[in-house]
Every structure is written in C-alpha cells, then in structure tokens.
Coordinates of C-alpha atoms in Angstrom, one line a residue:
M11 CA 0.1 0.1 -0.1
A12 CA 1.4 3.4 -1.0
T13 CA 2.0 5.9 1.6
I14 CA 0.3 9.3 1.8
Q15 CA 3.5 10.9 0.5
E16 CA 3.7 8.4 -2.4
E17 CA -0.1 9.0 -3.2
I18 CA 0.5 12.9 -3.3
L19 CA 3.2 12.2 -5.9
N20 CA 0.9 9.8 -7.8
Q21 CA -1.8 12.5 -7.9
I22 CA 0.6 15.2 -9.0
K23 CA 1.7 12.8 -11.9
R24 CA -1.9 12.5 -13.2
Y25 CA -2.5 16.0 -13.6
D26 CA -1.3 18.7 -16.2
T27 CA -2.4 21.7 -14.1
I28 CA -1.6 22.1 -10.3
I29 CA -2.7 25.1 -8.3
I30 CA -1.1 25.6 -5.0
H31 CA -3.0 27.6 -2.1
R32 CA -2.1 28.6 1.5
H33 CA -3.7 30.4 4.2
Q34 CA -5.0 33.9 4.6
R35 CA -2.7 36.6 6.3
P36 CA 0.3 34.5 5.3
D37 CA 3.4 34.0 7.4
P38 CA 6.8 32.9 6.1
D39 CA 6.0 29.3 6.4
A40 CA 2.7 29.8 4.3
Y41 CA 4.7 31.5 1.6
G42 CA 7.7 29.1 2.0
S43 CA 5.8 26.0 1.8
Q44 CA 3.7 27.1 -1.0
L45 CA 6.4 28.8 -3.2
G46 CA 8.9 26.0 -2.2
L47 CA 6.5 23.4 -3.4
K48 CA 5.8 25.3 -6.6
A49 CA 9.6 25.8 -7.4
L50 CA 10.2 22.1 -6.6
L51 CA 7.2 20.9 -8.9
Q52 CA 8.5 23.1 -11.7
A53 CA 11.9 21.7 -11.6
S54 CA 10.6 18.1 -11.4
F55 CA 7.8 18.6 -14.0
P56 CA 8.6 21.2 -16.5
E57 CA 5.9 20.1 -18.8
K58 CA 3.2 20.8 -16.3
N59 CA 1.4 24.1 -15.4
I60 CA 2.1 25.0 -11.8
Y61 CA 0.7 28.0 -10.0
A62 CA 0.6 29.6 -6.5
V63 CA -2.2 31.9 -5.8
G64 CA -3.4 34.1 -3.2
K65 CA -3.2 37.9 -2.0
E66 CA 0.3 39.4 -2.2
I67 CA 1.4 41.0 1.2
P68 CA 3.7 43.8 0.5
G69 CA 5.6 43.5 3.7
L70 CA 6.5 39.9 2.7
A71 CA 7.4 40.8 -1.0
W72 CA 11.0 40.3 -0.2
I73 CA 10.5 36.6 0.0
S74 CA 9.9 36.2 -3.7
S75 CA 12.6 36.0 -6.1
S76 CA 10.4 37.8 -8.7
E77 CA 8.5 41.1 -8.9
Q78 CA 5.1 39.1 -8.9
F79 CA 5.0 36.1 -6.8
M80 CA 1.4 35.1 -6.8
D81 CA 0.0 33.9 -10.2
D82 CA -3.2 35.6 -11.4
I83 CA -5.2 32.9 -13.1
P84 CA -8.8 32.8 -14.5
D85 CA -11.5 30.6 -12.9
A86 CA -11.3 28.1 -16.0
T87 CA -8.0 27.1 -14.9
Y88 CA -9.6 25.0 -12.1
N89 CA -11.7 22.9 -14.4
K90 CA -9.2 20.1 -14.8
A91 CA -6.7 21.0 -12.0
L92 CA -5.4 19.4 -8.9
V93 CA -5.4 21.8 -6.0
I94 CA -2.8 21.5 -3.0
V95 CA -3.4 23.6 -0.1
C96 CA -0.4 24.1 2.3
D97 CA 0.0 25.0 5.9
T98 CA -3.8 25.7 6.4
A99 CA -5.8 24.2 9.2
N100 CA -9.3 24.7 8.2
D101 CA -11.0 25.5 4.8
P102 CA -12.4 29.0 5.7
R103 CA -8.8 30.1 6.2
V104 CA -7.8 29.1 2.6
D105 CA -6.8 32.1 0.7
D106 CA -8.8 32.4 -2.6
Q107 CA -11.8 30.4 -2.1
R108 CA -11.8 29.1 -5.7
W109 CA -9.8 26.2 -4.5
R110 CA -13.0 24.2 -4.0
Q111 CA -13.3 24.2 -7.9
G112 CA -10.4 21.9 -8.3
L113 CA -11.1 18.3 -9.4
E114 CA -9.3 16.9 -6.5
I115 CA -7.8 18.7 -3.2
I116 CA -4.6 17.6 -1.2
K117 CA -4.1 19.1 2.1
I118 CA -0.5 19.4 3.5
D119 CA -0.3 20.8 7.1
H120 CA 1.3 20.7 10.4
H121 CA -1.4 22.1 12.4
P122 CA -3.8 19.8 14.4
N123 CA -6.3 18.3 12.0
D124 CA -9.4 19.5 14.0
E125 CA -11.2 20.5 10.8
P126 CA -10.3 17.9 7.9
F127 CA -10.7 18.9 4.4
G128 CA -9.7 17.6 0.9
D129 CA -9.6 14.3 -0.9
W130 CA -6.2 13.6 0.4
Q131 CA -4.7 14.7 3.7
W132 CA -1.0 14.7 4.9
V133 CA -1.2 16.3 8.3
A134 CA 1.8 15.9 10.8
D135 CA 1.3 18.2 13.6
E136 CA 4.4 17.2 15.2
K137 CA 6.5 18.9 12.6
A138 CA 7.9 22.4 13.3
A139 CA 6.8 23.7 9.9
T140 CA 4.9 22.8 6.8
S141 CA 8.1 23.7 5.0
I142 CA 10.0 20.9 6.7
M143 CA 7.3 18.5 5.5
I144 CA 7.8 19.7 1.8
Y145 CA 11.5 19.0 2.1
E146 CA 11.1 15.6 3.7
W147 CA 8.6 14.8 0.9
Y148 CA 11.2 15.4 -1.5
E149 CA 13.8 13.6 0.3
A150 CA 11.7 10.4 0.5
L151 CA 10.8 10.5 -3.1
K152 CA 13.7 12.0 -4.9
E153 CA 14.6 8.6 -6.4
Q154 CA 11.2 9.0 -8.4
G155 CA 12.1 12.1 -10.1
L156 CA 11.8 15.0 -7.7
Q157 CA 14.4 17.7 -8.2
M158 CA 15.4 20.3 -5.5
T159 CA 16.7 23.6 -6.5
A160 CA 18.3 26.5 -4.9
E161 CA 15.2 28.5 -5.2
A162 CA 12.9 25.9 -3.6
A163 CA 15.5 25.5 -0.8
R164 CA 15.5 29.1 -0.2
Y165 CA 11.9 29.3 0.2
L166 CA 11.7 26.2 2.5
Y167 CA 14.5 27.7 4.6
I168 CA 12.4 31.0 5.1
G169 CA 9.6 28.9 6.0
I170 CA 11.4 26.9 8.7
I171 CA 13.0 30.3 10.2
G172 CA 9.6 31.8 10.3
D173 CA 7.7 29.0 12.0
T174 CA 10.4 28.1 14.5
G175 CA 10.7 31.7 15.5
R176 CA 14.4 31.7 14.3
F177 CA 14.9 28.4 16.1
L178 CA 13.5 29.8 19.5
Y179 CA 10.4 27.5 19.5
S180 CA 11.6 24.3 18.0
L181 CA 14.9 23.1 19.0
D182 CA 14.7 19.4 18.0
Q183 CA 17.1 17.4 15.9
E184 CA 15.1 17.1 13.0
V185 CA 14.8 21.0 12.3
F186 CA 18.6 21.2 12.3
R187 CA 18.9 18.2 10.3
V188 CA 16.7 19.4 7.5
V189 CA 18.3 23.0 7.6
S190 CA 21.8 21.4 7.3
E191 CA 20.6 19.5 4.2
I192 CA 19.2 22.8 2.7
F193 CA 22.3 24.5 3.2
A194 CA 23.9 22.4 0.6
Y195 CA 22.0 24.5 -2.0
Q196 CA 23.5 27.7 -3.1
F197 CA 21.4 30.6 -1.8
D198 CA 22.3 33.5 0.6
Y199 CA 20.9 31.9 3.9
Q200 CA 23.0 34.4 6.0
S201 CA 21.4 37.4 4.5
I202 CA 17.9 35.8 4.9
Y203 CA 18.5 35.1 8.6
L204 CA 19.7 38.7 9.1
H205 CA 16.8 40.0 7.3
M206 CA 14.3 38.0 9.5
T207 CA 16.0 39.1 12.7
T208 CA 16.3 42.8 12.2
V209 CA 13.5 45.4 12.5
S210 CA 13.0 49.0 11.3
E211 CA 13.4 52.1 13.8
S212 CA 9.7 52.2 14.0
A213 CA 9.3 48.6 14.8
A214 CA 11.9 48.9 17.5
K215 CA 10.1 51.7 19.1
L216 CA 6.8 49.6 19.1
S217 CA 8.7 46.9 20.7
G218 CA 9.7 49.1 23.5
Y219 CA 6.2 50.2 23.9
V220 CA 5.1 46.6 24.1
L221 CA 7.6 45.7 26.9
Q222 CA 6.8 48.8 28.8
H223 CA 3.1 48.3 28.7
L224 CA 3.0 44.5 29.2
N225 CA 0.5 43.5 31.7
I226 CA 1.8 40.4 33.7
L227 CA -0.6 38.5 36.0
P228 CA 0.8 36.7 39.1
S229 CA 0.1 33.4 37.2
G230 CA 2.8 34.4 34.7
F231 CA 0.3 35.3 31.8
A232 CA 1.3 38.4 30.1
Y233 CA -0.8 40.4 27.6
V234 CA -0.9 43.9 25.7
V235 CA -3.8 45.4 23.9
L236 CA -2.8 47.5 20.8
T237 CA -5.2 49.8 19.4
R238 CA -5.6 50.9 15.7
T239 CA -4.6 54.4 16.7
L240 CA -1.5 53.3 18.5
I241 CA -0.3 51.2 15.8
H242 CA -1.0 53.9 13.1
Q243 CA 1.3 56.1 15.2
F244 CA 4.3 54.1 14.8
D245 CA 3.9 54.1 11.1
L246 CA 5.0 50.5 10.2
G247 CA 4.0 50.6 6.7
D248 CA 3.8 47.2 5.2
A249 CA 5.8 45.5 7.8
G250 CA 3.0 44.4 10.1
T251 CA 3.3 43.6 13.8
S252 CA 4.3 39.9 13.8
F253 CA 7.8 40.9 15.1
I254 CA 6.4 41.7 18.5
V255 CA 5.0 38.4 19.1
P256 CA 8.2 36.8 20.6
L257 CA 8.9 39.8 23.0
P258 CA 7.2 38.5 26.1
A259 CA 9.2 35.4 25.9
K260 CA 12.2 37.4 27.0
I261 CA 10.9 37.8 30.4
D262 CA 11.7 35.1 32.7
R263 CA 8.4 34.8 34.7
V264 CA 6.2 34.9 31.8
K265 CA 4.7 31.5 31.0
A266 CA 2.2 32.4 28.3
W267 CA 1.3 35.5 26.5
A268 CA -1.2 37.1 24.1
I269 CA -1.0 40.1 21.9
F270 CA -4.5 41.8 21.2
E271 CA -4.4 43.8 18.1
E272 CA -7.5 46.0 17.0
Q273 CA -8.4 45.5 13.3
D274 CA -9.9 48.2 11.0
E275 CA -13.3 46.5 11.6
G276 CA -13.0 47.1 15.4
N277 CA -12.6 43.4 16.5
Y278 CA -9.1 42.1 17.7
R279 CA -6.8 39.6 16.2
V280 CA -5.3 37.6 19.0
R281 CA -1.8 35.8 18.8
M282 CA -1.2 33.5 21.6
R283 CA 1.9 31.7 22.7
S284 CA 2.9 29.4 25.7
R285 CA 6.0 27.9 27.1
S286 CA 4.4 24.7 28.3
V287 CA 0.6 25.2 29.0
P288 CA -1.6 24.3 25.8
I289 CA -3.6 27.2 24.7
N290 CA -5.0 25.9 21.3
K291 CA -8.2 24.6 22.8
I292 CA -8.9 28.0 24.4
A293 CA -8.1 29.6 20.9
Q294 CA -10.8 27.3 19.4
N295 CA -13.4 28.8 21.7
F296 CA -12.7 32.2 20.1
D297 CA -12.9 31.4 16.2
G298 CA -9.2 30.3 16.1
G299 CA -7.0 27.4 16.7
G300 CA -3.4 26.4 16.0
H301 CA -0.4 24.5 17.8
P302 CA -0.8 23.7 21.4
M303 CA 1.9 26.3 22.3
A304 CA 1.3 28.8 19.4
S305 CA -2.3 29.6 18.3
G306 CA -4.4 32.6 17.1
A307 CA -8.0 33.7 17.9
W308 CA -10.3 36.6 17.5
A309 CA -12.1 38.7 20.1
Q310 CA -14.9 40.8 19.1
D311 CA -14.7 43.4 22.0
Q312 CA -13.3 44.0 25.3
E313 CA -15.6 41.4 26.9
E314 CA -14.0 38.7 24.9
I315 CA -10.5 40.1 25.5
D316 CA -11.3 39.7 29.3
K317 CA -12.5 36.1 28.7
I318 CA -9.5 35.0 26.9
I319 CA -7.4 36.6 29.5
K320 CA -9.3 34.8 32.3
S321 CA -9.1 31.5 30.4
V322 CA -5.4 31.4 30.0
D323 CA -4.8 32.6 33.5
Q324 CA -7.0 29.8 34.8
A325 CA -5.4 27.2 32.7
I326 CA -1.8 28.2 34.0
L327 CA -3.2 28.0 37.6
V328 CA -4.7 24.6 37.0
D329 CA -1.5 23.1 35.4
E330 CA 0.4 24.4 38.3
Q331 CA -2.0 22.7 40.7
T332 CA -1.8 19.4 38.6
Q333 CA 2.0 19.6 38.6
Q334 CA 2.0 20.1 42.5
V335 CA -0.2 17.1 43.1
K336 CA 2.1 15.1 40.6
D337 CA 5.3 16.1 42.5
K338 CA 3.8 15.0 45.7
L339 CA 2.8 11.6 44.5
D340 CA 6.3 11.2 42.9
D341 CA 7.8 11.8 46.4

C-alpha cells in the first residue's frame, strides 16, 4: 500500500495543471511551503502548469525572487486542476476560495487536524513547519524524479526560520538536520536570517512600547492590547506587527502571553503563545486554533478579551496545581 507521500506524488503525476494555495494572512511558512513546493514541482515536471495563488502581502514581498510572486489565473484554470493547500488548518482560512473548484484537493499541513478537508490529507502536527514536510517529501521520493533547486530550498528555509521563531520555538534534531541539508544548495541563507532578525526603527519603538506596557498577571500570563490608533502612530508601513509576538518570552517569569491587535473592523486579532501550557483549545473557543503552544484567535470586543485573559490565566493555575499534585505523588 502506498504511503500518503507516495499517493500525493501519484496524484501530481496524473494532472497537467496544479494550483497551490495557502492560508489567509500568510506568514513565512505559508509562503515558504507554497512557493517552495511550486519551485520544486516546476523543476521536477517542467511540462506541467504549476501555479501559486493568493493575495500578495507587500511586507513579505522580499520573500519572492520575482516582482510578482502570486499567479493571477482565470477561473477556468481550475476545471481540470489538482489543488494543493499548504499550511492551512481549516477550509475557511484558505486564501482564494476558488480552491474548491479543483477536481481533487490535497491538504498538506502541520497544524492539528481538527477540521479535515480535501480528498487527500497529509497532516503531521508534530512537525515544526509545513516547509519541513515539503523538504522531507522531496527527500523521501527523490529517487522517483523529484528535483530540489536553490530557489525551492531558499523558500523552504524561510518557512522554517519563520515558524520556528528563528529556532526559538523548535529546538529538535529534525529541524537542524533538514536545515543542514538545505544549506547544501547555493543561496544566501545568512542574508535571509539577518533580514528576519532585524527590524526598522519604527518597529523597535513599538517593541519598546510593548515591553513597557505588558501586563503580567501573578500566574505568569502576560498580555498587551494594541489599538488601531496606537499602531498607526508607529507608522510601520507594510511591515506588520508579527515581530512583537516573541517579545514577552524574553521575560523570565512569563509562562504564556497574548497580543491583542485591533483591526479596522473594530475586532481584535489575538496571537497567543505558551511555554508549556496548551492554549490551542482556548483559541478554538474564540474562532481560532493552531498549535498547543502557538495559536491565533479573535476577540470581538473588550468583553471577549477579558474572557480570553481569564481562560489562559486559569489554565496556567490549573496546570500548576496538577503539577504540584504529581510532584507529591512522585515523592
């Protein structure tokens, strides 16, 4: 019986047109896995039509090696196409809802598979990034004609750097093994790392504001609320605010944290992180989800912000009480 990785390759070989999607509000792993897979397939199957679609985010335009990095295709392209969706946990989050028009759908993702979709699903939530999965897919099946290129390796490296938080969140052997293999391809990985670890002067000032105004509860839960007016004052342009998410981790007594960012519609995007207490179930209660230690959610108003704060605060306290009981039993 074929493995899911082999079945994905079998499906790719059957189609002349392959359209690759990823999630809305893309991060480096969304772009990295999508564009890395595109470059890999173009090198492996030059006779096929391979497209990557979705909105272009100006602040991440540097990721692409070309001026226009998302393909603009007509609806008719989907008529006889295979669609591959990368790095997307649930179908409402897929960028460009035309993905449903494909003849068959393949889901490749590293988030918990709480909302399955697609005809074929390869989900490995133990992986640090979907970009790692794409590389290991190539690695496992390269004897069947898959071709890795420097361009594909560069995209996958960007994805891995992004979703591991520059190796702060995922320090396992597999991550570094894959990165070491990727380094064999000729691209400027040092410049990429530098680009992803430096911020503008405006971003540095917002970072200072976040650290100064961070609320830290006795439990070790930290949070900050950023209004639209405040964010506009820092004039970040297209850079976005994702760079502030790791900042609370620099404080030793912080165990979990959340960044509440007001949107133009008046609701709040919530970025949640934790050192050890799972927070993805809490995120699911607020129109979100993700990994146990890194999730996203939405708060409609201050009342929901307060509910999220209370939920995480209580989760930390319950975890501490559970650990204390366990320690006593061990003694």
